[in-house]
Short mmCIF file of C-alpha atoms in Angstrom, two decimals:
data_model
loop_
_atom_site.label_atom_id
_atom_site.label_comp_id
_atom_site.label_asym_id
_atom_site.label_seq_id
_atom_site.Cartn_x
_atom_site.Cartn_y
_atom_site.Cartn_z
CA UNK A 1 -14.02 -5.70 -4.78
CA UNK A 2 -11.02 -7.84 -5.70
CA UNK A 3 -11.12 -11.21 -3.93
CA UNK A 4 -8.43 -12.35 -1.52
CA UNK A 5 -7.11 -14.81 -4.12
CA UNK A 6 -5.90 -11.82 -6.12
CA UNK A 7 -4.47 -9.45 -3.52
CA UNK A 8 -1.99 -9.09 -0.69
CA UNK A 9 -2.29 -6.15 1.70
CA UNK A 10 0.78 -4.90 3.55
CA UNK A 11 1.47 -2.20 6.11
CA UNK A 12 4.99 -1.40 7.21
CA UNK A 13 6.30 -4.44 5.34
CA UNK A 14 4.01 -6.85 7.20
CA UNK A 15 0.75 -8.53 6.36
CA UNK A 16 -2.19 -6.27 7.21
CA UNK A 17 -5.58 -7.51 6.18
CA UNK A 18 -4.04 -10.60 4.59
CA UNK A 19 -3.29 -13.72 6.58
CA UNK A 20 -0.71 -16.38 5.78
CA UNK A 21 -3.63 -18.71 5.07
CA UNK A 22 -5.08 -16.27 2.53
CA UNK A 23 -1.69 -15.98 0.86
CA UNK A 24 -1.40 -19.77 0.65
CA UNK A 25 -4.95 -19.94 -0.74
CA UNK A 26 -4.09 -17.32 -3.39
CA UNK A 27 -1.12 -19.38 -4.60
CA UNK A 28 -3.21 -22.57 -4.51
CA UNK A 29 -5.83 -20.81 -6.64
CA UNK A 30 -3.11 -19.70 -9.05
CA UNK A 31 -1.70 -23.26 -9.27
CA UNK A 32 -5.17 -24.61 -10.05
CA UNK A 33 -6.10 -21.94 -12.57
CA UNK A 34 -6.02 -22.08 -16.34
CA UNK A 35 -3.44 -19.25 -16.17
CA UNK A 36 -1.07 -21.25 -13.94
CA UNK A 37 1.86 -20.49 -16.23
CA UNK A 38 1.48 -16.71 -16.21
CA UNK A 39 1.49 -14.98 -12.83
CA UNK A 40 1.19 -11.21 -13.09
CA UNK A 41 2.36 -9.44 -9.91
CA UNK A 42 1.24 -5.82 -9.78
CA UNK A 43 2.83 -3.64 -7.08
CA UNK A 44 1.04 -0.46 -6.05
CA UNK A 45 3.42 2.19 -4.84
CA UNK A 46 4.04 5.87 -4.30
CA UNK A 47 1.24 7.62 -2.41
CA UNK A 48 -1.51 5.18 -3.38
CA UNK A 49 -4.00 4.56 -0.60
CA UNK A 50 -5.39 1.09 -0.03
CA UNK A 51 -8.79 2.23 -1.36
CA UNK A 52 -7.25 3.70 -4.51
CA UNK A 53 -5.17 0.54 -5.03
CA UNK A 54 -8.34 -1.54 -4.69
CA UNK A 55 -10.03 0.58 -7.38
CA UNK A 56 -7.07 0.23 -9.71
CA UNK A 57 -6.99 -3.52 -9.12
CA UNK A 58 -10.72 -3.78 -9.93
CA UNK A 59 -10.13 -2.08 -13.28
CA UNK A 60 -6.99 -4.08 -14.14
CA UNK A 61 -8.17 -7.54 -13.01
CA UNK A 62 -10.26 -8.27 -16.13
CA UNK A 63 -7.56 -6.83 -18.41
CA UNK A 64 -4.85 -9.10 -16.98
CA UNK A 65 -7.19 -12.09 -17.04
CA UNK A 66 -8.24 -11.28 -20.60
CA UNK A 67 -4.57 -11.35 -21.61
CA UNK A 68 -4.20 -14.85 -20.13
CA UNK A 69 -2.58 -13.90 -16.82
CA UNK A 70 -3.38 -14.62 -13.20
CA UNK A 71 -3.12 -11.24 -11.45
CA UNK A 72 -1.89 -10.85 -7.89
CA UNK A 73 -2.03 -7.27 -6.62
CA UNK A 74 0.32 -6.23 -3.82
CA UNK A 75 -1.21 -3.28 -2.01
CA UNK A 76 0.21 -1.45 0.95
CA UNK A 77 -1.11 1.38 3.00
CA UNK A 78 0.99 4.10 1.39
CA UNK A 79 -1.46 6.94 0.89
CA UNK A 80 -0.48 10.23 2.51
CA UNK A 81 -2.92 9.82 5.40
CA UNK A 82 -2.02 6.16 5.89
CA UNK A 83 1.70 6.94 5.78
CA UNK A 84 1.36 9.67 8.39
CA UNK A 85 -0.85 7.48 10.59
CA UNK A 86 1.39 4.41 10.34
CA UNK A 87 4.73 6.24 10.64
CA UNK A 88 4.10 9.31 12.78
CA UNK A 89 6.46 8.20 15.54
CA UNK A 90 9.35 7.86 13.08
CA UNK A 91 8.46 11.10 11.30
CA UNK A 92 8.57 13.27 14.42
CA UNK A 93 12.08 12.07 15.27
CA UNK A 94 13.48 13.10 11.87
CA UNK A 95 15.77 16.13 11.80
CA UNK A 96 13.88 17.56 8.82
CA UNK A 97 10.59 17.42 10.74
CA UNK A 98 12.14 19.13 13.75
CA UNK A 99 13.57 21.87 11.53
CA UNK A 100 10.19 22.32 9.83
CA UNK A 101 8.36 22.65 13.15
CA UNK A 102 10.96 25.18 14.34
CA UNK A 103 10.53 27.29 11.18
CA UNK A 104 6.74 27.19 11.38
CA UNK A 105 6.85 28.26 15.02
CA UNK A 106 9.25 31.10 14.21
CA UNK A 107 6.94 32.25 11.42
CA UNK A 108 3.85 32.04 13.65
CA UNK A 109 5.54 33.95 16.50
CA UNK A 110 6.73 36.57 14.01
CA UNK A 111 3.16 37.05 12.78
CA UNK A 112 1.89 37.42 16.34
CA UNK A 113 4.46 40.14 17.04
#
């Protein structure tokens, strides 16, 4: 598991699982490290769950450190399940979602007939 000095966890653009104190500690650790001149910020995106991002960070941490960098991984809850869970209220108000539900219902009713 990647330590808190090397990761920031976000959800919906806000800290989630990372406190301001942990963020300050991460930058203090960077400032006191031998790699204090080379900060590597790695952003996980697309549909990458927090668990998958953690696994990627575990594999990349020694590679970045071996190259002389101090890695800081920015992870957010953007896996498909996390996205649906965190944004379901916004999703159901979208016109595209409403149209999709209408089509699925029409199809289901047509099959029942």
